[in-house]
Amino acid sequence: MTRTIDANPYPLAFARASTALLIIDMQRDFVEPGGFGAMLGNDVNQLRVAIAPLQRLLAAARAADLFILHTREGHRPDLSDAPPAKLARGGGDTGIGDRGPMGRIRIRGEPGHDIIPELYPLTGEPVIDKPGKGSFCQTDLELILKNRGIKTLIVCGVTTEVCVHTTVREANDRGFECVVPADCAASYFPEFHEVALRMIQAQGGIFGWVSDADRVIAALA
Ligand code: TIU
């Protein structure tokens, strides 16, 4: 059955069986007070506003039997999958692989790398571990989505202008239709969040759609 999500710049047609909810990098080190993001001086409250709408959307997606996937940005403990250019980036004293406030920074298995308890994956919801900002780069995400017959992605998480944007761009070029519920994504920089969402929907939806949790939930019901 074809449904529509009320979205900008125009309604997005979708079917529940071919739609997935993709939640990007809701990891403790980005989102929690006392994590690495906060240590760098970022205001994590700018990201935490997305948690409650995302909890509502996640519950609705589970109730609608949508395919749900989660991503985490991070690396192997030996850093063999971390590009030297990424390791050098930032210029600070503490970076990827170093000891941070919640274990080694961006390392799989460390507390700060894990997904926040409010949005923790259930058994059967794939978790994609990605070494980059985009969720398709050097992961099996595309294979998993194609195997499930997924055509439409509801993309949420943090941060809007970095990992959410990169993922939506990658997905669009691979033929997926992406909608970002504005209140289910967030940035440390509110102006970047706003402009990132405007960029997606400009020019007739140049690489996607923008909606919000309430409108997506209504469409799933
Ligand atoms: N997940 C994600 O967006 N990774 C980042 O590094 N984002 C920043 O905004 N730093």
Short mmCIF file of C-alpha atoms and ligand atoms in Angstrom, two decimals:
data_model
loop_
_atom_site.label_atom_id
_atom_site.label_comp_id
_atom_site.label_asym_id
_atom_site.label_seq_id
_atom_site.Cartn_x
_atom_site.Cartn_y
_atom_site.Cartn_z
CA MET A 1 0.00 0.00 0.00
CA THR A 2 1.32 3.40 -0.96
CA ARG A 3 1.23 6.12 1.69
CA THR A 4 2.53 9.68 1.76
CA ILE A 5 4.59 11.58 4.28
CA ASP A 6 3.66 15.25 4.52
CA ALA A 7 7.05 16.75 3.76
CA ASN A 8 8.86 19.62 2.07
CA PRO A 9 9.14 20.51 -0.73
CA TYR A 10 6.22 18.13 -1.54
CA PRO A 11 4.67 14.92 -0.14
CA LEU A 12 6.83 11.80 -0.30
CA ALA A 13 5.12 8.58 -1.45
CA PHE A 14 6.33 5.44 0.31
CA ALA A 15 5.33 1.92 1.33
CA ARG A 16 6.07 0.63 4.81
CA ALA A 17 7.56 -2.62 3.48
CA SER A 18 10.20 -0.76 1.47
CA THR A 19 11.01 1.92 4.06
CA ALA A 20 13.67 1.88 6.77
CA LEU A 21 14.41 4.11 9.74
CA LEU A 22 18.14 4.87 9.87
CA ILE A 23 19.37 6.42 13.12
CA ILE A 24 22.80 7.97 12.80
CA ASP A 25 25.44 8.02 15.57
CA MET A 26 23.30 8.62 18.68
CA GLN A 27 26.41 7.69 20.66
CA ARG A 28 27.26 8.66 24.22
CA ASP A 29 30.43 10.51 23.23
CA PHE A 30 28.46 12.88 20.98
CA VAL A 31 25.31 13.32 23.04
CA GLU A 32 25.97 12.88 26.76
CA PRO A 33 27.30 15.46 29.20
CA GLY A 34 30.75 14.18 30.18
CA GLY A 35 31.47 12.72 26.74
CA PHE A 36 34.12 13.66 24.20
CA GLY A 37 31.86 16.17 22.40
CA ALA A 38 31.27 18.03 25.64
CA MET A 39 35.00 17.82 26.47
CA LEU A 40 35.69 19.71 23.23
CA GLY A 41 33.47 22.52 24.50
CA ASN A 42 30.30 21.66 22.58
CA ASP A 43 26.88 22.19 24.17
CA VAL A 44 25.36 18.71 24.11
CA ASN A 45 21.93 20.14 24.92
CA GLN A 46 21.84 21.26 21.29
CA LEU A 47 21.84 17.54 20.37
CA ARG A 48 19.75 16.23 23.25
CA VAL A 49 16.61 18.02 21.99
CA ALA A 50 16.39 15.33 19.30
CA ILE A 51 16.17 12.45 21.82
CA ALA A 52 12.48 12.76 22.79
CA PRO A 53 11.13 13.14 19.21
CA LEU A 54 13.38 10.28 18.13
CA GLN A 55 12.08 8.07 20.95
CA ARG A 56 8.53 8.71 19.73
CA LEU A 57 9.46 8.03 16.11
CA LEU A 58 11.41 4.89 17.03
CA ALA A 59 8.42 3.54 18.99
CA ALA A 60 6.10 4.26 16.05
CA ALA A 61 8.50 2.63 13.60
CA ARG A 62 8.74 -0.47 15.79
CA ALA A 63 4.94 -0.60 16.07
CA ALA A 64 4.66 -0.29 12.27
CA ASP A 65 7.20 -3.12 11.75
CA LEU A 66 9.52 -0.83 9.85
CA PHE A 67 13.06 -2.04 9.21
CA ILE A 68 15.24 -0.15 11.72
CA LEU A 69 19.00 0.31 11.58
CA HIS A 70 21.46 2.20 13.76
CA THR A 71 24.95 3.47 12.97
CA ARG A 72 27.99 4.22 15.10
CA GLU A 73 31.04 6.17 14.01
CA GLY A 74 34.23 4.51 15.21
CA HIS A 75 37.27 2.39 14.60
CA ARG A 76 39.03 -0.85 15.39
CA PRO A 77 41.10 -0.70 18.60
CA ASP A 78 44.32 -0.94 16.55
CA LEU A 79 43.16 2.05 14.41
CA SER A 80 43.99 0.11 11.24
CA ASP A 81 40.76 1.36 9.64
CA ALA A 82 41.31 5.01 10.59
CA PRO A 83 42.75 7.14 7.79
CA PRO A 84 45.89 9.01 8.91
CA ALA A 85 44.27 12.23 7.67
CA LYS A 86 41.34 11.65 10.04
CA LEU A 87 43.66 10.85 12.96
CA ALA A 88 45.60 14.07 12.39
CA ARG A 89 42.47 16.22 12.09
CA GLY A 90 41.50 18.65 14.81
CA GLY A 91 44.89 19.62 16.08
CA GLY A 92 43.98 19.10 19.75
CA ASP A 93 45.92 17.20 22.42
CA THR A 94 43.28 14.47 22.60
CA GLY A 95 41.88 12.70 19.55
CA ILE A 96 40.70 9.41 18.06
CA GLY A 97 42.14 6.43 19.90
CA ASP A 98 43.30 8.44 22.93
CA ARG A 99 41.87 8.06 26.42
CA GLY A 100 38.78 10.26 26.75
CA PRO A 101 36.22 10.79 29.50
CA MET A 102 34.28 7.66 28.42
CA GLY A 103 37.09 5.36 27.34
CA ARG A 104 39.18 5.47 24.17
CA ILE A 105 37.70 8.01 21.79
CA ARG A 106 35.71 6.60 18.80
CA ILE A 107 36.88 3.04 19.53
CA ARG A 108 34.42 0.17 19.16
CA GLY A 109 33.58 -1.46 22.47
CA GLU A 110 34.37 1.61 24.57
CA PRO A 111 31.54 3.15 26.68
CA GLY A 112 31.56 6.46 24.78
CA HIS A 113 31.21 4.67 21.45
CA ASP A 114 27.98 2.97 22.50
CA ILE A 115 24.47 4.16 21.63
CA ILE A 116 22.62 6.11 24.34
CA PRO A 117 20.26 3.98 26.46
CA GLU A 118 17.20 6.04 25.45
CA LEU A 119 17.54 4.80 21.84
CA TYR A 120 19.28 1.47 22.37
CA PRO A 121 18.89 -1.00 19.46
CA LEU A 122 16.73 -4.06 19.94
CA THR A 123 17.90 -7.51 18.91
CA GLY A 124 17.33 -7.81 15.17
CA GLU A 125 17.94 -4.12 14.44
CA PRO A 126 21.26 -4.01 12.54
CA VAL A 127 24.00 -1.76 13.90
CA ILE A 128 26.31 -0.46 11.18
CA ASP A 129 29.81 0.37 12.39
CA LYS A 130 31.22 2.99 10.05
CA PRO A 131 34.71 4.46 9.94
CA GLY A 132 33.62 7.69 8.25
CA LYS A 133 30.94 10.31 8.32
CA GLY A 134 28.82 8.69 5.60
CA SER A 135 27.05 5.44 6.48
CA PHE A 136 27.69 3.84 3.07
CA CYS A 137 31.48 4.34 3.01
CA GLN A 138 33.26 1.02 3.73
CA THR A 139 30.16 -0.62 5.29
CA ASP A 140 27.63 -3.28 4.26
CA LEU A 141 24.68 -0.89 4.63
CA GLU A 142 23.81 -0.77 0.92
CA LEU A 143 23.88 -4.58 0.66
CA ILE A 144 21.59 -4.93 3.67
CA LEU A 145 19.11 -2.32 2.36
CA LYS A 146 19.03 -3.82 -1.14
CA ASN A 147 18.54 -7.33 0.26
CA ARG A 148 15.49 -6.07 2.17
CA GLY A 149 14.06 -4.25 -0.85
CA ILE A 150 14.37 -0.87 0.86
CA LYS A 151 13.73 2.18 -1.34
CA THR A 152 12.91 4.93 1.17
CA LEU A 153 15.00 6.01 4.15
CA ILE A 154 13.89 8.06 7.14
CA VAL A 155 17.25 9.45 8.25
CA CYS A 156 17.68 10.82 11.80
CA GLY A 157 20.44 11.44 14.31
CA VAL A 158 23.53 13.58 14.72
CA THR A 159 24.94 15.74 13.48
CA THR A 160 22.67 17.19 10.81
CA GLU A 161 25.35 18.83 8.69
CA VAL A 162 27.99 16.13 9.09
CA CYS A 163 26.99 12.45 9.32
CA VAL A 164 23.28 12.88 8.55
CA HIS A 165 23.99 15.06 5.51
CA THR A 166 26.79 12.86 4.19
CA THR A 167 24.60 9.78 4.55
CA VAL A 168 21.61 11.40 2.80
CA ARG A 169 23.84 12.50 -0.08
CA GLU A 170 25.35 9.02 -0.40
CA ALA A 171 21.90 7.39 -0.27
CA ASN A 172 20.40 9.77 -2.82
CA ASP A 173 23.16 9.01 -5.31
CA ARG A 174 22.48 5.29 -4.81
CA GLY A 175 18.81 5.73 -5.71
CA PHE A 176 17.22 5.85 -2.27
CA GLU A 177 14.60 8.49 -1.42
CA CYS A 178 15.47 10.14 1.90
CA VAL A 179 13.38 12.17 4.31
CA VAL A 180 14.87 13.84 7.38
CA PRO A 181 12.45 14.63 10.23
CA ALA A 182 13.83 18.01 11.32
CA ASP A 183 13.26 17.54 15.05
CA CYS A 184 14.88 14.07 15.00
CA ALA A 185 18.23 15.44 13.82
CA ALA A 186 20.45 17.98 15.55
CA SER A 187 23.72 19.86 15.41
CA TYR A 188 25.96 21.50 17.99
CA PHE A 189 25.40 24.59 15.80
CA PRO A 190 21.69 25.49 15.36
CA GLU A 191 22.40 27.60 12.28
CA PHE A 192 24.14 24.64 10.58
CA HIS A 193 21.12 22.44 11.37
CA GLU A 194 18.73 24.95 9.78
CA VAL A 195 20.83 25.53 6.68
CA ALA A 196 21.59 21.81 6.24
CA LEU A 197 17.85 21.07 6.16
CA ARG A 198 17.23 23.92 3.72
CA MET A 199 19.95 22.54 1.45
CA ILE A 200 18.32 19.09 1.29
CA GLN A 201 14.90 20.39 0.20
CA ALA A 202 16.03 23.29 -2.04
CA GLN A 203 15.66 23.17 -5.81
CA GLY A 204 12.63 20.88 -5.69
CA GLY A 205 14.21 18.48 -3.20
CA ILE A 206 17.67 18.37 -4.73
CA PHE A 207 18.67 15.36 -2.64
CA GLY A 208 15.77 14.68 -0.33
CA TRP A 209 12.77 15.74 1.75
CA VAL A 210 12.35 17.34 5.17
CA SER A 211 9.48 16.60 7.54
CA ASP A 212 9.09 16.18 11.31
CA ALA A 213 8.41 13.41 13.83
CA ASP A 214 4.65 14.07 14.09
CA ARG A 215 4.10 14.04 10.33
CA VAL A 216 6.17 10.88 9.83
CA ILE A 217 4.43 9.12 12.73
CA ALA A 218 1.03 10.05 11.26
CA ALA A 219 2.06 8.58 7.91
CA LEU A 220 3.23 5.32 9.50
CA ALA A 221 0.05 4.71 11.52
N1 TIU B 1 28.24 11.70 13.59
C1 TIU B 1 28.83 12.84 13.22
O1 TIU B 1 28.22 13.77 12.74
N2 TIU B 1 30.20 12.91 13.47
C2 TIU B 1 30.85 14.09 13.69
O2 TIU B 1 32.05 14.11 13.83
N3 TIU B 1 30.07 15.20 13.78
C3 TIU B 1 30.47 16.44 14.20
O3 TIU B 1 29.66 17.36 14.09
N4 TIU B 1 31.65 16.61 14.74
#
